């Protein structure tokens, strides 16, 4: 298939003056932030028709944390770890650009540039603005960071892109607008990222890493530049994006690195000196240029002249590049047909557009990534699972905080916890999206720094009446009177289990209207956990016993803050009965029958590991499936084929068959099933009343390492579903992609790693299906997984490794802390749903959103102030089921940023995969009629003028 790139070369102009009107952008979220100019690049150097034009692109790749923290990288601290100082790079580059108007430079990471900019004088800022206006300094990508593409959720990516692009727009206007997405270092590329970039109005996308087999095939076929059709739901060309693969990753050609960190000789052009080398340099360069031209399609090729943290002494680079351009172009007088010029990705893309060619069409993604036969970068899909979870819940907390700032009005943005205090968490979350942050591929001290920044953001992102949720244990154990406040950030009702640690034997529970909620009492187990059946309007809910805690399953209106008062040791008396639970048994993994009455009963089984027959009241389906917690041993380096070992990036088990952790399990059945497979692996199985999802809460760690082998722990779900080697994973939390074992859609795969080579990123969910059943797993963080056997899904939970995988981080993935000196303990949840394929999305789509944006629970000691509003909803009406309230955020003093999303793909739901119309008036907007239409997978962004009453 072929495609044109004409679509990417046009932009609509959306001025700020239009934002108070009902007009909206056709390309979604960020296009309205820019005053677009017509296509044209007056700053681009002229190229020569009929010649091979070599576009030299001076650049630096500045990780927003990796071997050093963000702060250490910016200031140039801890050069004993890595010599890198971003502030000096920007100082030096600006100085060198001023010395020669022909020179060009591109910059990517707004997080660093923002810091540097704030330190400059007015004169320097004006100088830099002039360089930007003249196109000599060009911003590419433009997000706060260069985000990871496997482990990031689309909502957090949009936020970090918004932050970076808004700063560039506010500072430089339309000349600062990046036209090219530039992801030169992420370890594989997600289709959803390309879709988002296309919808943001980018003209092209360039990256450096793809599977070595894919690259080799594309080089032979001259298909390293293509049109990426990045959505099966959005009508072309809305999600079409021209995409180019860079020739050397993001490094210069071999022998042409002139940074202070490089060893290549400079150009010595004094003919009177013995070491004169111009002829040799020119000959080698022409040879490389001609060779590169053979694997690209036009008479234009691009060379990245720079690398990690280079240009700290920009004079070294530019002095040699000036000479290279001069001496190579002088050869044209001798018949050479090579023309070399300073360029940028935008100027290069302009020439490809002018070529007016057709390009191969790409429809899948670029996962998994391998750089050689046994080196699949699929381990980082799971690396640092605790940090991945902290980043995910921080995203939920940030969205809630932004909503509350809007709903609370100006008063919520004043005082010690106001004045835009969500900015601290916004920046921490933006940095956490970096491809060496949430990915888990950083050094341990850097991971600690990311977590510290998120924690600091949590501390600042609080509005009046909120208190830190981490104090729950203190409140519920030590207070004679306290209130629980639950806020639902979704724009639709949800039912959510609330678990509170308790320390008493009698409780009186009332709602916001002082109505007693206790309907029936249940006896306490030997673990002293209180189980109550409570009624919260508008529906009746049943609670279950969950550890030593009070468990409430509550229904929440959209954007409703509900206050539940708990009065320990008051009117209600509950008796204690010792040992009501069934006697713990030791046997083969039992069968768990989850019947329509939601009861559990252990039974011996000789079938498989942990098997369960799920019967749901709504779907009347039953299916046998098994849950097995197992592990892979990491390669010990003695394999005769390769010494590659698992590490932060690489997943390489030493066998293709996982090891069963234990053939017996300790089982305890209360109103939930608790399993202990070993002292370091356990699981709790729960099913709530009216829930269509089975909850598996797993706890893993400390992972033992006495055998000197790293271990990678998985949860494997085996079912009777006839999946025929096919399974499905989400792309950054949005569209689902089909995966097939030992197969790639665009080339004939030579599979060399049957496990690691079949792992894919699972950001929020994965499923297998046949004509009858679909088994879907919703995760609470990004994880790696695959379907190694038909009817099976396996998801990696935790990794502890004793060797470095030699991809740069320089230390093993062996997480420990003062709290866990024996190794990290990680807990998480998987939610399993079983439905007919035709209706499965109706369950897993909203369920995944509930896990990403879960209700916020806060606590207040003592009596509430008489003026406290015990109930509040920020919406006049719930949104249609297909519509997700993606963003509500204060934009400036009188303006609110609103994003609405159609959360269903085309054709995945008979009921919800249809265009839908939303009336913004009913959401509390302008009283005039203002209707918005959304097609499947479409996101629309609005800036609303808000008048406070």
CSV table of N, CA, C and O in Angstrom, one decimal, residues 211-213 369-378 635 639-647 649-653 750-754 756-757 805 807:
chain,number,residue,atom,x,y,z
A,211,UNK,N,13.5,-2.8,15.3
A,211,UNK,CA,14.1,-4.2,15.3
A,211,UNK,C,15.1,-4.3,14.2
A,211,UNK,O,14.9,-3.8,13.1
A,212,UNK,N,16.2,-5.0,14.5
A,212,UNK,CA,17.3,-5.1,13.6
A,212,UNK,C,16.8,-5.8,12.3
A,212,UNK,O,17.3,-5.5,11.2
A,213,UNK,N,15.9,-6.8,12.4
A,213,UNK,CA,15.4,-7.5,11.2
A,213,UNK,C,14.6,-6.6,10.4
A,213,UNK,O,14.7,-6.6,9.1
A,369,UNK,N,11.1,-4.4,20.3
A,369,UNK,CA,12.4,-4.0,19.7
A,369,UNK,C,13.5,-4.9,20.2
A,369,UNK,O,13.7,-5.2,21.3
A,370,UNK,N,14.3,-5.4,19.2
A,370,UNK,CA,15.5,-6.2,19.5
A,370,UNK,C,16.7,-5.6,18.7
A,370,UNK,O,16.5,-5.2,17.5
A,371,UNK,N,17.8,-5.5,19.3
A,371,UNK,CA,19.0,-5.0,18.5
A,371,UNK,C,19.9,-6.1,18.0
A,371,UNK,O,20.9,-5.9,17.3
A,372,UNK,N,19.6,-7.3,18.4
A,372,UNK,CA,20.3,-8.5,17.8
A,372,UNK,C,19.4,-9.7,18.2
A,372,UNK,O,18.4,-9.6,18.9
A,373,UNK,N,19.9,-10.9,17.8
A,373,UNK,CA,19.1,-12.1,17.8
A,373,UNK,C,18.6,-12.4,19.2
A,373,UNK,O,17.4,-12.9,19.4
A,374,UNK,N,19.4,-12.2,20.3
A,374,UNK,CA,19.0,-12.6,21.6
A,374,UNK,C,18.7,-11.4,22.6
A,374,UNK,O,18.7,-11.6,23.8
A,375,UNK,N,18.6,-10.3,22.0
A,375,UNK,CA,18.5,-9.1,22.8
A,375,UNK,C,17.2,-8.3,22.6
A,375,UNK,O,17.2,-7.3,21.8
A,376,UNK,N,16.2,-8.8,23.2
A,376,UNK,CA,14.9,-8.2,23.1
A,376,UNK,C,14.7,-7.2,24.3
A,376,UNK,O,14.8,-7.6,25.4
A,377,UNK,N,14.4,-6.0,23.9
A,377,UNK,CA,14.2,-4.9,25.0
A,377,UNK,C,12.7,-5.0,25.5
A,377,UNK,O,12.0,-4.0,25.4
A,378,UNK,N,12.4,-6.1,26.1
A,378,UNK,CA,11.0,-6.3,26.6
A,378,UNK,C,11.0,-6.4,28.1
A,378,UNK,O,9.9,-6.5,28.6
A,635,UNK,N,19.0,-15.5,32.4
A,635,UNK,CA,20.2,-16.2,31.8
A,635,UNK,C,21.4,-16.0,32.7
A,635,UNK,O,21.7,-14.9,33.2
A,639,UNK,N,25.2,-19.4,28.2
A,639,UNK,CA,24.7,-19.9,26.9
A,639,UNK,C,25.7,-19.8,25.8
A,639,UNK,O,26.4,-18.8,25.6
A,640,UNK,N,25.9,-20.9,25.1
A,640,UNK,CA,26.9,-20.9,24.1
A,640,UNK,C,26.6,-20.0,22.9
A,640,UNK,O,27.5,-19.5,22.2
A,641,UNK,N,25.3,-19.6,22.7
A,641,UNK,CA,25.0,-18.7,21.6
A,641,UNK,C,25.3,-17.3,21.9
A,641,UNK,O,25.7,-16.5,21.0
A,642,UNK,N,25.1,-16.9,23.1
A,642,UNK,CA,25.3,-15.5,23.5
A,642,UNK,C,25.5,-15.4,25.0
A,642,UNK,O,25.1,-16.3,25.7
A,643,UNK,N,26.1,-14.3,25.4
A,643,UNK,CA,26.3,-14.1,26.8
A,643,UNK,C,25.3,-13.0,27.3
A,643,UNK,O,25.4,-12.5,28.4
A,644,UNK,N,24.3,-12.6,26.5
A,644,UNK,CA,23.4,-11.6,26.9
A,644,UNK,C,22.5,-12.1,28.0
A,644,UNK,O,22.0,-13.2,28.1
A,645,UNK,N,22.4,-11.2,29.0
A,645,UNK,CA,21.6,-11.4,30.3
A,645,UNK,C,20.5,-10.5,30.4
A,645,UNK,O,20.5,-9.4,29.9
A,646,UNK,N,19.5,-10.9,31.2
A,646,UNK,CA,18.4,-10.0,31.5
A,646,UNK,C,18.9,-8.8,32.3
A,646,UNK,O,19.8,-9.0,33.2
A,647,UNK,N,18.3,-7.7,32.1
A,647,UNK,CA,18.6,-6.5,32.9
A,647,UNK,C,17.5,-5.5,32.8
A,647,UNK,O,16.4,-5.9,32.5
A,649,UNK,N,16.7,-3.3,30.8
A,649,UNK,CA,16.1,-3.2,29.4
A,649,UNK,C,15.7,-4.6,28.9
A,649,UNK,O,14.6,-4.8,28.4
A,650,UNK,N,16.7,-5.5,28.9
A,650,UNK,CA,16.6,-6.8,28.2
A,650,UNK,C,15.9,-7.9,29.1
A,650,UNK,O,16.1,-8.0,30.3
A,651,UNK,N,15.0,-8.6,28.4
A,651,UNK,CA,14.4,-9.8,29.0
A,651,UNK,C,15.0,-11.0,28.3
A,651,UNK,O,14.8,-11.2,27.1
A,652,UNK,N,15.7,-11.9,29.0
A,652,UNK,CA,16.2,-13.1,28.4
A,652,UNK,C,16.2,-14.2,29.4
A,652,UNK,O,17.2,-14.4,30.2
A,653,UNK,N,15.1,-15.0,29.5
A,653,UNK,CA,15.1,-16.1,30.4
A,653,UNK,C,16.1,-17.2,29.9
A,653,UNK,O,16.4,-17.3,28.7
A,750,UNK,N,12.4,-14.2,11.9
A,750,UNK,CA,13.2,-15.3,12.4
A,750,UNK,C,13.3,-15.3,13.9
A,750,UNK,O,14.1,-14.5,14.5
A,751,UNK,N,12.5,-16.1,14.5
A,751,UNK,CA,12.3,-16.0,16.0
A,751,UNK,C,13.5,-16.7,16.7
A,751,UNK,O,13.7,-17.9,16.4
A,752,UNK,N,14.2,-16.0,17.5
A,752,UNK,CA,15.3,-16.6,18.2
A,752,UNK,C,15.1,-16.6,19.7
A,752,UNK,O,15.9,-17.2,20.4
A,753,UNK,N,14.1,-15.9,20.2
A,753,UNK,CA,13.8,-15.9,21.7
A,753,UNK,C,12.3,-16.1,21.8
A,753,UNK,O,11.5,-15.2,21.7
A,754,UNK,N,11.8,-17.4,22.0
A,754,UNK,CA,10.4,-17.7,22.0
A,754,UNK,C,9.6,-17.1,23.1
A,754,UNK,O,8.4,-16.9,23.0
A,756,UNK,N,10.8,-14.0,25.3
A,756,UNK,CA,11.1,-12.5,25.2
A,756,UNK,C,10.6,-11.9,23.9
A,756,UNK,O,10.2,-10.8,23.8
A,757,UNK,N,10.8,-12.7,22.8
A,757,UNK,CA,10.4,-12.2,21.5
A,757,UNK,C,8.9,-12.2,21.2
A,757,UNK,O,8.5,-11.7,20.2
A,805,UNK,N,22.7,-5.5,31.9
A,805,UNK,CA,22.5,-6.1,30.5
A,805,UNK,C,23.3,-5.3,29.5
A,805,UNK,O,23.1,-5.5,28.3
A,807,UNK,N,23.5,-2.1,28.5
A,807,UNK,CA,22.8,-1.2,27.6
A,807,UNK,C,23.0,0.2,28.1
A,807,UNK,O,22.3,1.1,27.7
